[in-house]
Short mmCIF file of C-alpha atoms in Angstrom, two decimals:
data_model
loop_
_atom_site.label_atom_id
_atom_site.label_comp_id
_atom_site.label_asym_id
_atom_site.label_seq_id
_atom_site.Cartn_x
_atom_site.Cartn_y
_atom_site.Cartn_z
CA MET P 25 -11.93 -11.04 15.40
CA SER P 26 -15.28 -10.23 13.84
CA GLY P 27 -15.62 -8.91 10.30
CA LEU P 28 -12.70 -10.89 8.91
CA LEU P 29 -13.00 -12.94 5.73
CA ASN P 30 -12.09 -16.63 5.66
CA LEU P 31 -10.03 -17.33 2.55
CA ARG P 32 -8.45 -20.41 1.01
CA LEU P 33 -5.32 -20.28 -1.13
CA ARG P 34 -6.20 -21.72 -4.53
CA GLN P 35 -3.05 -21.07 -6.56
CA ILE P 36 0.52 -19.77 -6.36
CA ARG P 37 2.22 -18.49 -9.51
CA TRP P 38 5.80 -17.42 -10.08
CA GLU P 39 5.60 -14.00 -11.77
CA ALA P 40 9.17 -12.70 -11.80
CA GLU P 41 12.42 -12.93 -9.91
CA GLY P 42 11.47 -12.83 -6.24
CA ILE P 43 7.77 -12.20 -6.94
CA CYS P 44 4.89 -14.68 -6.64
CA SER P 45 1.16 -14.11 -6.98
CA TYR P 46 -1.39 -15.73 -4.67
CA GLU P 47 -4.99 -16.38 -5.62
CA PHE P 48 -7.40 -16.59 -2.69
CA VAL P 49 -11.01 -17.76 -2.91
CA PRO P 50 -13.70 -17.74 -0.21
CA ALA P 51 -13.34 -20.74 2.10
CA ALA P 52 -17.13 -21.13 2.26
CA GLY P 53 -17.71 -20.69 -1.47
CA ARG P 54 -19.63 -17.42 -1.14
CA ALA P 55 -19.01 -14.32 -3.23
CA LEU P 56 -16.36 -12.03 -1.81
CA PRO P 57 -17.01 -8.37 -0.92
CA ALA P 58 -16.66 -6.13 -3.93
CA PHE P 59 -13.56 -3.98 -4.33
CA THR P 60 -12.41 -1.12 -6.53
CA ALA P 61 -9.14 -0.81 -8.43
CA GLY P 62 -6.30 0.26 -6.16
CA ALA P 63 -7.70 -1.48 -3.07
CA HIS P 64 -5.75 -3.62 -0.63
CA VAL P 65 -6.50 -6.29 1.94
CA ASP P 66 -4.79 -7.03 5.25
CA LEU P 67 -3.78 -10.68 5.46
CA HIS P 68 -3.57 -12.13 8.96
CA LEU P 69 -0.48 -14.34 9.06
CA PRO P 70 0.83 -16.57 11.87
CA GLU P 71 2.38 -15.03 15.00
CA GLN P 72 -0.13 -12.15 14.90
CA ARG P 73 1.50 -10.61 11.85
CA ILE P 74 -0.76 -8.51 9.64
CA ARG P 75 0.42 -7.47 6.20
CA SER P 76 -1.26 -5.24 3.61
CA TYR P 77 -1.24 -6.34 -0.03
CA SER P 78 -2.77 -4.63 -3.07
CA LEU P 79 -5.32 -6.53 -5.12
CA LEU P 80 -4.16 -6.90 -8.71
CA ASN P 81 -7.11 -8.61 -10.37
CA ASP P 82 -10.09 -7.01 -12.14
CA PRO P 83 -12.61 -5.50 -9.69
CA ALA P 84 -15.35 -7.13 -11.77
CA GLU P 85 -14.28 -10.46 -10.27
CA THR P 86 -16.17 -11.36 -7.10
CA HIS P 87 -14.97 -14.95 -6.79
CA ARG P 88 -11.32 -14.29 -5.93
CA TYR P 89 -8.70 -11.93 -4.59
CA VAL P 90 -5.22 -11.98 -6.17
CA VAL P 91 -2.16 -10.37 -4.59
CA ALA P 92 1.53 -10.42 -5.44
CA VAL P 93 4.32 -10.52 -2.88
CA GLN P 94 7.96 -9.58 -3.39
CA ARG P 95 10.26 -11.62 -1.19
CA ASP P 96 12.28 -9.48 1.21
CA GLU P 97 14.74 -11.52 3.24
CA GLN P 98 15.65 -8.40 5.22
CA GLY P 99 12.01 -7.54 5.99
CA ARG P 100 9.80 -8.29 8.99
CA GLY P 101 9.01 -11.89 8.03
CA GLY P 102 5.71 -11.58 6.22
CA SER P 103 6.96 -11.96 2.67
CA GLU P 104 9.43 -14.65 3.70
CA TRP P 105 6.61 -16.71 5.24
CA MET P 106 4.42 -16.23 2.17
CA HIS P 107 7.21 -17.43 -0.12
CA THR P 108 8.50 -20.34 1.94
CA ALA P 109 5.70 -21.65 4.17
CA LEU P 110 2.32 -20.86 2.60
CA ARG P 111 0.85 -23.76 0.63
CA VAL P 112 -2.11 -24.21 -1.70
CA GLY P 113 -5.17 -25.21 0.31
CA GLN P 114 -4.18 -23.31 3.45
CA ARG P 115 -6.68 -20.92 4.96
CA LEU P 116 -6.04 -17.36 6.06
CA GLN P 117 -8.18 -14.56 7.36
CA ALA P 118 -8.23 -11.14 5.75
CA SER P 119 -9.85 -7.79 6.25
CA PRO P 120 -12.43 -6.63 3.71
CA PRO P 121 -10.84 -4.51 0.95
CA VAL P 122 -9.97 -0.90 1.69
CA ASN P 123 -9.05 1.66 -0.97
CA ASP P 124 -6.81 4.68 -0.39
CA PHE P 125 -5.63 4.77 -4.02
CA ALA P 126 -8.82 4.77 -6.06
CA LEU P 127 -9.26 5.72 -9.69
CA ALA P 128 -10.83 9.13 -10.12
CA ASP P 129 -14.40 9.19 -11.39
CA SER P 130 -13.42 10.94 -14.59
CA ASP P 131 -13.39 10.31 -18.33
CA ALA P 132 -10.06 12.14 -18.64
CA PRO P 133 -7.02 10.05 -19.64
CA ALA P 134 -5.12 8.25 -16.89
CA VAL P 135 -1.32 8.42 -16.80
CA LEU P 136 0.09 5.63 -14.64
CA ILE P 137 3.66 5.23 -13.37
CA ALA P 138 4.82 2.09 -11.57
CA GLY P 139 8.10 0.88 -10.17
CA GLY P 140 8.87 -2.70 -9.18
CA ILE P 141 6.18 -4.37 -7.08
CA GLY P 142 4.23 -1.09 -7.31
CA ILE P 143 2.74 -2.51 -10.50
CA THR P 144 0.19 -4.51 -8.46
CA PRO P 145 -2.49 -1.85 -7.80
CA ILE P 146 -1.74 -0.29 -11.18
CA LEU P 147 -2.50 -3.59 -12.94
CA SER P 148 -5.95 -3.69 -11.35
CA MET P 149 -6.50 -0.11 -12.48
CA LEU P 150 -5.52 -0.97 -16.06
CA LYS P 151 -7.99 -3.84 -16.15
CA GLN P 152 -10.80 -1.59 -14.96
CA LEU P 153 -9.86 1.22 -17.36
CA ASP P 154 -9.60 -1.20 -20.27
CA ARG P 155 -12.96 -2.80 -19.49
CA GLN P 156 -14.57 0.65 -19.35
CA GLY P 157 -12.97 1.76 -22.63
CA ARG P 158 -11.08 4.63 -21.01
CA ARG P 159 -7.76 6.06 -22.28
CA TRP P 160 -4.57 5.35 -20.38
CA SER P 161 -0.79 5.19 -20.67
CA LEU P 162 1.54 3.17 -18.46
CA HIS P 163 5.21 3.80 -17.66
CA TYR P 164 6.71 0.83 -15.80
CA ALA P 165 10.24 0.59 -14.40
CA ALA P 166 12.00 -2.46 -12.99
CA ARG P 167 15.59 -3.33 -12.14
CA SER P 168 15.80 -5.88 -14.94
CA ALA P 169 13.71 -7.91 -17.37
CA GLU P 170 13.87 -10.82 -14.92
CA SER P 171 12.41 -8.77 -12.07
CA ALA P 172 9.61 -7.16 -14.09
CA ALA P 173 6.30 -8.84 -13.21
CA PHE P 174 3.23 -9.21 -15.44
CA VAL P 175 4.94 -7.87 -18.56
CA ASP P 176 3.16 -10.26 -20.94
CA GLU P 177 -0.20 -9.30 -19.48
CA LEU P 178 0.65 -5.60 -19.73
CA LYS P 179 1.65 -5.99 -23.38
CA THR P 180 -1.69 -7.70 -24.07
CA LEU P 181 -3.58 -4.78 -22.53
CA ALA P 182 -1.52 -2.13 -24.33
CA SER P 183 -2.38 -0.69 -27.74
CA ALA P 184 -1.62 2.34 -29.88
CA ALA P 185 -4.31 4.25 -27.99
CA ASN P 186 -3.16 2.94 -24.60
CA PRO P 187 0.66 2.79 -24.81
CA LEU P 188 3.10 0.96 -22.54
CA GLN P 189 6.63 2.21 -21.82
CA LEU P 190 8.99 -0.27 -20.16
CA SER P 191 12.21 0.85 -18.48
CA LEU P 192 14.33 -2.14 -17.48
CA SER P 193 17.49 -0.72 -15.97
CA GLY P 194 19.54 -3.87 -16.41
CA SER P 195 18.83 -4.05 -20.14
CA GLY P 196 20.37 -0.69 -20.95
CA ALA P 197 17.01 1.05 -21.36
CA GLU P 198 16.86 4.63 -20.18
CA ARG P 199 15.38 5.37 -16.79
CA LEU P 200 11.90 6.82 -16.70
CA ASP P 201 11.87 10.59 -17.08
CA ILE P 202 9.28 11.25 -14.37
CA ALA P 203 9.31 15.01 -14.85
CA GLY P 204 8.92 14.60 -18.62
CA ILE P 205 6.02 12.14 -18.24
CA VAL P 206 4.17 14.44 -15.87
CA GLY P 207 4.95 17.54 -17.93
CA GLN P 208 3.66 15.94 -21.14
CA ALA P 209 0.52 14.46 -19.62
CA PRO P 210 -2.69 15.37 -21.48
CA PRO P 211 -4.64 18.32 -20.07
CA GLU P 212 -7.08 17.33 -17.32
CA SER P 213 -5.54 13.85 -17.06
CA HIS P 214 -5.25 12.12 -13.69
CA LEU P 215 -1.80 10.85 -12.75
CA TYR P 216 -1.09 7.82 -10.57
CA CYS P 217 2.19 6.55 -9.15
CA CYS P 218 3.14 3.55 -7.03
CA GLY P 219 6.73 2.48 -6.51
CA PRO P 220 9.89 3.14 -4.50
CA ALA P 221 10.13 6.23 -2.33
CA ARG P 222 12.56 7.95 -4.71
CA MET P 223 10.17 7.50 -7.63
CA ILE P 224 7.20 8.81 -5.65
CA ASP P 225 9.17 11.81 -4.38
CA ALA P 226 10.18 12.67 -7.96
CA PHE P 227 6.58 12.25 -9.09
CA LEU P 228 5.22 14.53 -6.38
CA ALA P 229 7.88 17.14 -7.13
CA ALA P 230 7.04 17.04 -10.83
CA GLY P 231 3.31 17.32 -10.14
CA ALA P 232 3.56 20.01 -7.46
CA ALA P 233 1.99 22.65 -9.70
CA LEU P 234 -0.96 20.45 -10.68
CA PRO P 235 -4.27 20.43 -8.77
CA ALA P 236 -3.90 18.01 -5.86
CA GLN P 237 -7.03 16.10 -6.84
CA ARG P 238 -5.35 15.00 -10.10
CA VAL P 239 -2.21 13.59 -8.45
CA HIS P 240 -2.52 10.19 -6.76
CA VAL P 241 0.14 8.11 -4.97
CA GLU P 242 0.39 4.84 -3.11
CA ARG P 243 3.42 4.15 -0.93
CA PHE P 244 4.49 0.66 0.12
CA ALA P 245 7.26 2.01 2.36
CA ALA P 246 7.55 5.11 4.46
CA GLY P 247 9.22 8.23 3.16
CA ASN P 248 10.01 9.42 6.70
CA GLU P 249 11.96 7.95 9.59
CA ALA P 250 9.86 6.66 12.48
CA ALA P 251 9.85 8.68 15.70
CA THR P 252 11.95 6.64 18.14
CA ALA P 253 13.42 9.32 20.42
CA GLY P 254 11.00 8.34 23.19
CA GLY P 255 10.95 10.37 26.38
CA PHE P 256 7.18 10.75 26.68
CA GLU P 257 4.22 8.88 28.13
CA VAL P 258 1.10 7.51 26.47
CA VAL P 259 -2.10 7.39 28.53
CA LEU P 260 -4.81 4.95 27.49
CA GLN P 261 -8.05 6.84 28.07
CA ARG P 262 -10.31 3.81 28.46
CA SER P 263 -8.31 2.13 31.22
CA GLY P 264 -6.16 4.94 32.55
CA GLN P 265 -3.04 2.84 32.00
CA ARG P 266 0.15 4.85 31.55
CA VAL P 267 2.73 3.51 29.09
CA PRO P 268 6.21 5.07 28.94
CA VAL P 269 7.74 5.28 25.46
CA LEU P 270 11.47 4.80 25.81
CA ALA P 271 14.33 5.81 23.52
CA GLY P 272 14.52 3.44 20.57
CA GLN P 273 10.79 2.64 20.72
CA THR P 274 7.82 3.67 18.66
CA ILE P 275 4.48 4.08 20.38
CA LEU P 276 3.46 0.76 18.86
CA ASP P 277 6.53 -0.96 20.29
CA ALA P 278 5.73 0.37 23.76
CA LEU P 279 2.07 -0.67 23.55
CA LEU P 280 2.90 -4.19 22.36
CA ASP P 281 5.48 -4.56 25.15
CA ARG P 282 2.62 -3.92 27.62
CA ASN P 283 0.33 -6.38 25.78
CA VAL P 284 -2.02 -3.61 24.68
CA SER P 285 -4.17 -4.80 21.77
CA VAL P 286 -3.59 -2.56 18.72
CA GLN P 287 -4.48 -3.10 15.09
CA TYR P 288 -1.48 -2.59 12.79
CA ALA P 289 -0.13 -3.87 9.48
CA CYS P 290 2.64 -2.02 7.64
CA SER P 291 4.51 -0.68 10.71
CA SER P 292 5.78 2.16 8.53
CA GLY P 293 2.92 4.66 8.33
CA VAL P 294 1.54 3.97 4.87
CA CYS P 295 -1.54 1.76 5.31
CA GLY P 296 -3.68 3.51 7.95
CA THR P 297 -4.50 0.36 9.93
CA CYS P 298 -3.14 1.68 13.23
CA ARG P 299 -4.90 5.06 13.03
CA THR P 300 -5.85 6.05 16.59
CA ARG P 301 -7.82 9.01 17.92
CA VAL P 302 -5.84 11.54 19.95
CA VAL P 303 -7.74 12.81 23.01
CA ASP P 304 -5.07 15.17 24.29
CA GLY P 305 -1.50 16.08 23.43
CA THR P 306 0.35 16.96 20.23
CA PRO P 307 1.48 14.18 17.88
CA ASP P 308 4.77 14.23 16.00
CA HIS P 309 3.44 12.97 12.66
CA ARG P 310 5.84 10.79 10.65
CA ASP P 311 3.39 8.88 8.44
CA ASP P 312 2.71 9.10 4.72
CA TYR P 313 -0.99 8.33 5.11
CA LEU P 314 -2.69 11.38 6.61
CA ALA P 315 -3.30 14.46 4.48
CA ASP P 316 -1.68 17.73 5.57
CA ASP P 317 -4.96 19.10 6.96
CA GLU P 318 -5.51 15.91 8.97
CA LYS P 319 -2.04 16.21 10.46
CA ALA P 320 -2.67 19.86 11.30
CA ALA P 321 -5.85 18.90 13.17
CA ASN P 322 -3.79 16.66 15.50
CA ASP P 323 -6.83 14.56 16.37
CA CYS P 324 -5.43 11.23 15.19
CA ILE P 325 -2.08 9.47 14.94
CA MET P 326 -0.44 6.48 13.28
CA VAL P 327 1.07 4.83 16.35
CA CYS P 328 3.39 2.59 14.31
CA CYS P 329 5.70 5.44 13.34
CA SER P 330 4.63 8.79 14.83
CA GLY P 331 5.64 10.17 18.22
CA SER P 332 4.67 12.98 20.54
CA LYS P 333 5.74 16.60 20.83
CA SER P 334 4.13 16.80 24.27
CA ALA P 335 5.23 15.04 27.45
CA THR P 336 1.95 13.12 27.60
CA LEU P 337 -0.21 11.84 24.77
CA VAL P 338 -3.72 10.61 25.61
CA LEU P 339 -5.09 8.08 23.12
CA ASP P 340 -8.53 6.58 22.62
CA LEU P 341 -7.42 3.08 23.59
#
């Protein structure tokens, strides 16, 4: 596949309980494409698995990409392979960085909220904000002190002007008061949140009255159930092939069963990799990637999780 980057794994570090970081450098020794804080890359793993991981290092670095992976034994195999099979020196391909969670171009303070592995894009943001001398505050929640990653690094970045609040549930610390954090944010500040679905839902509810351009979220898991009712047909415009989507299947499942080549990564509607143009028909949007106006336009669909409200859905495939 053209356009992919050839990377070599230089280092693996244990960061917290169930979390390791992976430092990749260019296999050919060239500088890597630049990225901005909040960006992610799609790593191409064996067995045609593609997984999206946020970059956590400083965007000023052009010689490496660093990601962190939380092991999920109940997941789809990507994190398990990274934790048990990947070795220093191995080579992987990756997409160039993409950013759907960028820092606003503003001198206003940044209020950042992270939960669990959601600290990864936030850490990159902190490094950029700190390097630029911009004001920030971080509120970070984890299940326990043992599962909280990068705490020492966060404490090094923090100061009286840029405070850090840790909420480690297992240590008896109080849970983060999301509504209070949002309500007490400085005027004109931009607010960022990455973490579990419940945290993001609380954050969006608390920030509902704020201008949308000041409220930023990144989801690692879908907030909606995938459309698996089936009972419709997908038509591939380029070939004319007709693919029935059966009960229990997503559109992606049906396409892969017919060996149709489709780009995908998260399989839960949060990364945008499988975005496909709709030629005709009405999608049943279930993703957390498209904005409301994009969903209303009905001219594209995330095939990994969304379905169809019409009997036939014609896609640009």
